Short mmCIF file of C-alpha atoms in Angstrom, two decimals:
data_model
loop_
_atom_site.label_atom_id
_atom_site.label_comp_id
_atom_site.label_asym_id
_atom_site.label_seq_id
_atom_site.Cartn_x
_atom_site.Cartn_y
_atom_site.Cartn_z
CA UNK A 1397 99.78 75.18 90.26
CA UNK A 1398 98.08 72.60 92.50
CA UNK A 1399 98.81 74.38 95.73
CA UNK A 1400 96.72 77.47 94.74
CA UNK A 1401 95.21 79.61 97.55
CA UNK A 1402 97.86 77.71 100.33
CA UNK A 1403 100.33 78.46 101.98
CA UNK A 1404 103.06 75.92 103.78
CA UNK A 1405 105.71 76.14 105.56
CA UNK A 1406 109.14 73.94 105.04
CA UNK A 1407 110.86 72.11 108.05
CA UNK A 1408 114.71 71.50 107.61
CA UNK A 1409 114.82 68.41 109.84
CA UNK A 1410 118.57 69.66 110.95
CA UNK A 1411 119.48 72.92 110.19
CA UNK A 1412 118.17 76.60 111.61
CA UNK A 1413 116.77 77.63 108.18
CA UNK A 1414 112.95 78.32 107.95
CA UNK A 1415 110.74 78.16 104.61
CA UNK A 1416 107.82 78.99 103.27
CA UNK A 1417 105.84 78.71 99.76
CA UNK A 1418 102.51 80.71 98.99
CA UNK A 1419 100.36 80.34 96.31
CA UNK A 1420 97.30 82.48 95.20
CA UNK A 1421 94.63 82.53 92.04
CA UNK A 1422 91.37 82.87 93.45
CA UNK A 1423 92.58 85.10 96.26
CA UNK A 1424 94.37 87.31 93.84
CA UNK A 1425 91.79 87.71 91.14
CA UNK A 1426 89.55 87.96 93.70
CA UNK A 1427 91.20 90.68 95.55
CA UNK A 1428 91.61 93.09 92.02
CA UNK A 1429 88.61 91.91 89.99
CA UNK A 1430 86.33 95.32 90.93
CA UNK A 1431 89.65 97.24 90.13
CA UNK A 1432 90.34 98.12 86.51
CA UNK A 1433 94.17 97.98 87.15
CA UNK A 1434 96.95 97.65 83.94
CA UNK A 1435 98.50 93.79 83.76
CA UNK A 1436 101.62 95.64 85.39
CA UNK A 1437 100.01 97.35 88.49
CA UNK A 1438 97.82 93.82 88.90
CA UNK A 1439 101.32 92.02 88.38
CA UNK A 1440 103.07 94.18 91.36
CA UNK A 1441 100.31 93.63 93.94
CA UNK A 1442 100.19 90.17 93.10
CA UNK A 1443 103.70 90.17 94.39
CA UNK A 1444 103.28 92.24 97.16
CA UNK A 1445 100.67 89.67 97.72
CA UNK A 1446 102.48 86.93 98.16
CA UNK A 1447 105.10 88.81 100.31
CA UNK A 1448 102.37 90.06 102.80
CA UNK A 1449 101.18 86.34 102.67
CA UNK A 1450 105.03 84.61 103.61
CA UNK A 1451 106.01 87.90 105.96
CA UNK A 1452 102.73 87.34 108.02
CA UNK A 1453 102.89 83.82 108.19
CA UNK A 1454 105.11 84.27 111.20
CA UNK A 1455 103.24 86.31 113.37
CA UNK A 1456 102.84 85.21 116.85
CA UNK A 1457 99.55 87.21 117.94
CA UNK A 1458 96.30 88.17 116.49
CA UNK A 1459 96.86 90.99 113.72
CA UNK A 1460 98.11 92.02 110.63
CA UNK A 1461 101.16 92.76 108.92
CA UNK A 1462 101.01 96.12 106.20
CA UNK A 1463 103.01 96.56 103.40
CA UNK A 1464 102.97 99.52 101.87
CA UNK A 1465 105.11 100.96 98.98
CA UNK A 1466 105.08 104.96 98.04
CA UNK A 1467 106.51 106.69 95.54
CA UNK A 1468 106.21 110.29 94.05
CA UNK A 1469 105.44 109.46 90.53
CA UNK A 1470 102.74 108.25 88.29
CA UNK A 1471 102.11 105.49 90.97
CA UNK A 1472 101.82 106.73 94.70
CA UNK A 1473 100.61 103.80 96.22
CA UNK A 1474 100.95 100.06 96.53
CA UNK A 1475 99.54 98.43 99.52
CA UNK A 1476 98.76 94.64 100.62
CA UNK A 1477 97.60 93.12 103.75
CA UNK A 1478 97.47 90.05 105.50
CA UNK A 1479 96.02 89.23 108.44
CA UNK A 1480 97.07 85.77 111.19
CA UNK A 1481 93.96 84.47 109.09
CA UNK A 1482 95.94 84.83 106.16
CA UNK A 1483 92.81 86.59 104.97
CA UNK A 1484 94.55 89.45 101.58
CA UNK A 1485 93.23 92.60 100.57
CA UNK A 1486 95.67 94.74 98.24
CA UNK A 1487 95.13 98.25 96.13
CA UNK A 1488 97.19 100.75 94.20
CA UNK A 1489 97.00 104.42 93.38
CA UNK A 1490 98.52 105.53 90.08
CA UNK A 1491 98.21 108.20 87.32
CA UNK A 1492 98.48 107.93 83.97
CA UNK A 1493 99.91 105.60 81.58
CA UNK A 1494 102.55 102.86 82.63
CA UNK A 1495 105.16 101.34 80.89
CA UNK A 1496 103.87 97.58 80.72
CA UNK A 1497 107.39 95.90 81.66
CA UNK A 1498 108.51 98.38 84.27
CA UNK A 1499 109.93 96.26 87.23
CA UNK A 1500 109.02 97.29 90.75
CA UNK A 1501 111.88 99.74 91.51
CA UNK A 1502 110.89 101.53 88.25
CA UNK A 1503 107.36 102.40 89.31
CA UNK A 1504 108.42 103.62 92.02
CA UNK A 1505 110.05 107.15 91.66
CA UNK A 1506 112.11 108.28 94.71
CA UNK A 1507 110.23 105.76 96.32
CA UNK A 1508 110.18 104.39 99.99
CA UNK A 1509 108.63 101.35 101.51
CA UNK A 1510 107.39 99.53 105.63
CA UNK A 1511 106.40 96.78 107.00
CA UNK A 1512 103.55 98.05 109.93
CA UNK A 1513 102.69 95.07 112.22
CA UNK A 1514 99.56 95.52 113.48
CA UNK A 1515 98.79 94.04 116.59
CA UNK A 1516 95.10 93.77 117.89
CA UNK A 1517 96.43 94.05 121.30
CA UNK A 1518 99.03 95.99 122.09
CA UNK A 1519 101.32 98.83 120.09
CA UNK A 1520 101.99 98.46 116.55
CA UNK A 1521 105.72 98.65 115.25
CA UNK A 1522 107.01 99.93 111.51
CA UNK A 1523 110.11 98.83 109.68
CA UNK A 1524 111.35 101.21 106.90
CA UNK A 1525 112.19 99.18 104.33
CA UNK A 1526 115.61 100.59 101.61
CA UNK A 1527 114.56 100.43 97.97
CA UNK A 1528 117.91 98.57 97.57
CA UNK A 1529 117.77 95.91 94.45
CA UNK A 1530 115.74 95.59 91.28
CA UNK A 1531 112.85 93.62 92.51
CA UNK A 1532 110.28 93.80 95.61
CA UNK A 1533 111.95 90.41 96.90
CA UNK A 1534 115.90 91.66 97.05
CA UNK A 1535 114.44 95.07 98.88
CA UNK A 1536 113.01 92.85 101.52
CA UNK A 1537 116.43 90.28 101.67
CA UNK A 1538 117.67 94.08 102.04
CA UNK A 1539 115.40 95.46 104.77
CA UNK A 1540 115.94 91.75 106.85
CA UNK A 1541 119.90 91.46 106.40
CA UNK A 1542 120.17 94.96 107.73
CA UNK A 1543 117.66 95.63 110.37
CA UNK A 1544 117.11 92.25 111.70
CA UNK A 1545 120.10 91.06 110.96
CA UNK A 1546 118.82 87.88 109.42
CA UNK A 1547 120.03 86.07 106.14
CA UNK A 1548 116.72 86.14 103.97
CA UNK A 1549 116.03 85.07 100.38
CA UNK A 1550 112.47 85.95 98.32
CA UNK A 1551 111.08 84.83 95.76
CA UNK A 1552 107.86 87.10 94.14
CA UNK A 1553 106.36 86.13 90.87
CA UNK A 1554 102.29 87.01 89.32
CA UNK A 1555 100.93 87.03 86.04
CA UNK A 1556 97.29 87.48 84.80
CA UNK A 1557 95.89 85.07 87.06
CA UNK A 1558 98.59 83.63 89.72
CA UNK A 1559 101.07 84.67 91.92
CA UNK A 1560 103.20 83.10 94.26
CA UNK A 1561 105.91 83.69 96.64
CA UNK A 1562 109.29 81.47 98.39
CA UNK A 1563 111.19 82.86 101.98
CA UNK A 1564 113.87 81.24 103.22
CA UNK A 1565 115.30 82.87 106.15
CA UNK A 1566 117.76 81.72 109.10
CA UNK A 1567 116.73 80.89 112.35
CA UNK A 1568 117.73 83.04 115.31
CA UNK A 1569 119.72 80.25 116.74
CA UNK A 1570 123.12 78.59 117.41
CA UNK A 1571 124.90 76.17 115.61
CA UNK A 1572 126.11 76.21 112.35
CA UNK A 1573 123.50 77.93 110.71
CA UNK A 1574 125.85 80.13 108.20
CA UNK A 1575 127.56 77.23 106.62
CA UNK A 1576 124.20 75.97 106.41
CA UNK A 1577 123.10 79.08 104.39
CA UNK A 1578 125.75 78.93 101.41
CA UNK A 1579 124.24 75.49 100.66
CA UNK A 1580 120.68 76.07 100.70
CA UNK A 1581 120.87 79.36 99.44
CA UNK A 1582 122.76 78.72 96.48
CA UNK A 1583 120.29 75.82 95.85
CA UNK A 1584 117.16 78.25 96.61
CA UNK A 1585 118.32 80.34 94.12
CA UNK A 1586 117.90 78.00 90.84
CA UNK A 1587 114.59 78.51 91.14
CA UNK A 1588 113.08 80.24 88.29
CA UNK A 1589 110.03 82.30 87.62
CA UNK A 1590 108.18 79.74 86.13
CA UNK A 1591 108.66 76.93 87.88
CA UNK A 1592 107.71 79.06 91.30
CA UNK A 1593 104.24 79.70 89.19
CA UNK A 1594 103.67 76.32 88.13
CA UNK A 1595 104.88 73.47 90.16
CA UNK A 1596 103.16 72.21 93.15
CA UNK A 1597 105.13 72.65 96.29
CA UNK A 1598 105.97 68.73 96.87
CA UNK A 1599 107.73 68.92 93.75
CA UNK A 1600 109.42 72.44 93.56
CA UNK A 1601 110.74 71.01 97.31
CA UNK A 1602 112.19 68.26 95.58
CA UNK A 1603 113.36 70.32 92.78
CA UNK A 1604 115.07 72.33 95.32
CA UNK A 1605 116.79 70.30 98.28
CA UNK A 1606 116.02 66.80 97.45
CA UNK A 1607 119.21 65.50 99.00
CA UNK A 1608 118.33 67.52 102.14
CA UNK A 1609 116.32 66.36 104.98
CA UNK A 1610 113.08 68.82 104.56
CA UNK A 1611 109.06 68.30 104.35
CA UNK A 1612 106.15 70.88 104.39
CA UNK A 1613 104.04 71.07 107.09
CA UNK A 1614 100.34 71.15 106.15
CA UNK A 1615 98.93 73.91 104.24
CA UNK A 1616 96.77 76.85 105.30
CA UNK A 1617 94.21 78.49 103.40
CA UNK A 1618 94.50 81.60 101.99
CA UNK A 1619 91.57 83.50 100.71
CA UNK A 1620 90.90 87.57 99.50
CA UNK A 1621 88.74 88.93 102.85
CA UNK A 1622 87.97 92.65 103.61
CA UNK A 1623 87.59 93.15 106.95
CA UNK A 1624 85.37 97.08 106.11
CA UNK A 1625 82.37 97.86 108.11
CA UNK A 1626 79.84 100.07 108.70
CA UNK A 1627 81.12 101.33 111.91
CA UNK A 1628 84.51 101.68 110.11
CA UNK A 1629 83.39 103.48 107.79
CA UNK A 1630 81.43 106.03 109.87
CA UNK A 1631 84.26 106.61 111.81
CA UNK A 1632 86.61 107.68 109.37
CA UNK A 1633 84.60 110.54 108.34
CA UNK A 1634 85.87 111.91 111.90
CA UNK A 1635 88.53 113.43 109.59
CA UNK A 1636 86.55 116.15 108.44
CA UNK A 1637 84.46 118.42 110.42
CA UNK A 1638 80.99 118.31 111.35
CA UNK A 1639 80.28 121.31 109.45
CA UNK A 1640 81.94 119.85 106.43
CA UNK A 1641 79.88 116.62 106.29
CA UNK A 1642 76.90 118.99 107.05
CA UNK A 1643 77.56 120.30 104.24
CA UNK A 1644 77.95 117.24 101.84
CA UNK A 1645 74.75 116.00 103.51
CA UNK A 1646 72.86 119.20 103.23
CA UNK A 1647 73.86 119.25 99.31
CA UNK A 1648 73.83 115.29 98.29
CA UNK A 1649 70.97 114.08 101.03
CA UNK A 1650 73.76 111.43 102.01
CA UNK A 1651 77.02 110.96 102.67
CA UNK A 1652 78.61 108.19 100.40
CA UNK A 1653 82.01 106.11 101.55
CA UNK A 1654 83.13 103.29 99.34
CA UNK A 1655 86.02 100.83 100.85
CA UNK A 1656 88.70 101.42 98.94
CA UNK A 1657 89.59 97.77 98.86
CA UNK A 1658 86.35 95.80 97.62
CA UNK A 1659 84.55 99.02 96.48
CA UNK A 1660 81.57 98.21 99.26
CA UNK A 1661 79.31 101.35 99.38
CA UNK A 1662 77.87 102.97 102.93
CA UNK A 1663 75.09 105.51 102.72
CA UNK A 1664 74.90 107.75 106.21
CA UNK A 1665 72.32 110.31 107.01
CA UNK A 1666 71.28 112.93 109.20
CA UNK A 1667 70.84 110.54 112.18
CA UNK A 1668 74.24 108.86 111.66
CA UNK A 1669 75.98 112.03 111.63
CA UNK A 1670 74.49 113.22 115.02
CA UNK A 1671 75.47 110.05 116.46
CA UNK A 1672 79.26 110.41 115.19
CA UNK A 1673 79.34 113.62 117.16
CA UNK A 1674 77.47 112.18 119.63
CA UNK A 1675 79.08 111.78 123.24
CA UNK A 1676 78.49 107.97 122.14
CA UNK A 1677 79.58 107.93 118.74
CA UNK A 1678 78.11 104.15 117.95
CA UNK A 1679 77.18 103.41 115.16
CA UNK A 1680 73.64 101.88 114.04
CA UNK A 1681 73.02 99.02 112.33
CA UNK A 1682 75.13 95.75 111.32
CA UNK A 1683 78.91 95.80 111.87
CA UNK A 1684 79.25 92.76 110.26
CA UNK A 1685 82.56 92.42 107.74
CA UNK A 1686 82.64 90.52 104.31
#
């Protein structure tokens, strides 16, 4: 894959069809390596991934998009992020042993999915997404067909060390954009898992719609970034009570919070506490994110 870590969007010179192709390696190892996940958890966030990645790449504003899959058996959570940097962070919650070819739907037991965007300014919105189709990418086609009314096809694909994702989506406009859609749809859907992993995106273009009139527009980084901090971190203990934390500090001598994303420690004491329930609740030290 020679397009690793981009992403790129695809122009169709004369129709109201969108595209874009994402691919990630160091951004996806990167993003599990202090994890210990099973090849079929680390093979469902790379998907969900990639999906972040292309579903983001359209944001308008500063922010990030969520997407966040729950279900009610042995895995309860599957969660990736992706910010207008295109900066991914991505972790799972499961118990117990997993079959190693379960597909998506499978892992997830009367499950339920969203799409949060998440705004720095302003009010953040939440799409429910239907569990409707065997794999993340025809839930989403699902979840766009129905609530925004929008023709969508996705492609999601990860192994051990890559993953990589293809939207195509109509444009909100006139014209004739659904006649349009049969053809490039159709064509869109040759595409096979391996050629999505493994081709760069010039060629996989060409693969695709060579007799169209289409180009990529230059590729944007993509890179694994948590966005944690100290302040963060101090401020989610505001969950529990003073007297709780009192008590963990009174018994440990600290208070310990580890990001759950890239497993970065905090240590607070006695003073940081105070200062949480303090009238100015600041807290000391660095902010800075990694």
């Amino acid at each position: 894959m020679s397009n690793s870590d981009q992403i790129q969007r695809i122009l169709f010179d004369e129709l109201d069809i969108r595209g874009v192709l994402v691919g990630l390696e160091a951004s996806y190892q990167k993003a599990l390596e202090k994890h210990n996940y099973p090849q079929v958890i680390r093979r469902v966030l790379g998907e969900m991934m990639a999906a972040a990645s292309v579903l983001s790449s359209n944001l308008k504003f500063d922010g990030r998009l969520i997407l966040q899959a729950q279900g009610e058996g042995a895995v309860s959570l599957l969660m990736a992020e992706c910010n207008h940097n295109q900066d991914l962070r991505a972790i799972a919650r499961f118990d117990g042993e997993l079959p190693e070819d379960a597909s998506f739907i499978e892992l997830l037991e009367k499950g339920r999915m969203a799409i949060t965007i998440d705004p720095e300014k302003g009010q953040r919105y939440q799409g429910v997404v239907p569990l409707e189709g065997d794999t993340l990418g025809k839930c989403l086609e699902a979840y766009f067909g129905q609530s925004e009314q929008l023709p969508t096809q996705m492609h999601f694909v990860a192994d051990d060390t890559h993953a990589a994702g293809f939207l195509l989506q109509v444009l909100p406009a006139e014209g004739t954009a659904a006649e349009d859609w049969t053809r490039i749809s159709h064509l869109a859907s040759t595409l096979k898992d391996q050629e999505l992993l493994t081709l760069d995106n010039e060629t996989l273009l060409y693969r695709l719609f060579h007799e169209e009139k289409c180009r990529l527009y230059e590729a944007d980084a993509v890179q694994f970034n948590c966005d944690c901090s100290r302040e963060r971190s101090l401020h989610s203990l505001k969950f529990m009570t003073k007297e709780e934390l009192q008590g963990i500090l009174n018994e440990q001598g600290n208070i310990d919070v580890s990001c759950q994303f890239c497993s970065e420690q905090y240590h607070f004491d006695q003073a940081d506490l105070d200062l949480l329930f303090s009238d100015t609740a600041d807290a000391p030290g660095s902010d800075a994110v990694h």
